[in-house]
Amino acid sequence: MRQARIGDIPILSQVAARSYRAAFSAILEPEALANRDAALFAERFASSWRRMLVAVQRDEPIGFLLMTDGHIDMLFMDPDASGRGGGARLLAEAETRGAKSLECFRDNHGARRFYERHGWRVTREYERDFAGRNRSFVFYEKGEVV
């Protein structure tokens, strides 16, 4: 794991696009997924790469974490590298750096199991606009919910 570099943007953008398609194909319509391509992520990462951590394998980025003020904005692993512990290491590092919250699609059951296995708890459910439609989300916080 290491801090992102500006030169990582093209690879991380591809990882994000592949991960989106793999994770959200049952949640988002094809046109919504098509709009979240590598170019969209490259544009976003151009201004946020300094807040990103990268999971690497043999010096190649295979996943990343983007965090803002204690909130996990994105945690994605390349689908081909999923299930090998990289996401858990990124999440643990996020917690070490003060991660306190994250948002997840309500129906993203794989991600929800992952976060709950690592001690994150749903504190509320809500709907908001995403990709031109009202979508259901859950908000997670680290630790016990009272």
JSON list of C-alpha atoms in Angstrom, two decimals, residues 13-14 16-17 21 32-42:
[
{"chain": "A", "resi": 13, "resn": "SER", "atom": "CA", "xyz": [-9.60, 5.26, -13.44]},
{"chain": "A", "resi": 14, "resn": "GLN", "atom": "CA", "xyz": [-9.72, 1.90, -15.20]},
{"chain": "A", "resi": 16, "resn": "ALA", "atom": "CA", "xyz": [-12.82, 2.32, -10.81]},
{"chain": "A", "resi": 17, "resn": "ALA", "atom": "CA", "xyz": [-14.72, 1.79, -14.06]},
{"chain": "A", "resi": 21, "resn": "ARG", "atom": "CA", "xyz": [-19.50, -2.36, -13.65]},
{"chain": "A", "resi": 32, "resn": "ALA", "atom": "CA", "xyz": [-25.90, 4.90, -15.75]},
{"chain": "A", "resi": 33, "resn": "LEU", "atom": "CA", "xyz": [-22.97, 2.47, -15.71]},
{"chain": "A", "resi": 34, "resn": "ALA", "atom": "CA", "xyz": [-21.83, 3.59, -19.17]},
{"chain": "A", "resi": 35, "resn": "ASN", "atom": "CA", "xyz": [-21.60, 7.18, -17.93]},
{"chain": "A", "resi": 36, "resn": "ARG", "atom": "CA", "xyz": [-19.23, 6.11, -15.17]},
{"chain": "A", "resi": 37, "resn": "ASP", "atom": "CA", "xyz": [-16.34, 5.30, -17.44]},
{"chain": "A", "resi": 38, "resn": "ALA", "atom": "CA", "xyz": [-12.60, 5.75, -16.99]},
{"chain": "A", "resi": 39, "resn": "ALA", "atom": "CA", "xyz": [-12.74, 9.31, -18.37]},
{"chain": "A", "resi": 40, "resn": "LEU", "atom": "CA", "xyz": [-15.22, 10.38, -15.69]},
{"chain": "A", "resi": 41, "resn": "PHE", "atom": "CA", "xyz": [-13.05, 8.90, -12.94]},
{"chain": "A", "resi": 42, "resn": "ALA", "atom": "CA", "xyz": [-9.86, 10.38, -14.40]}
]
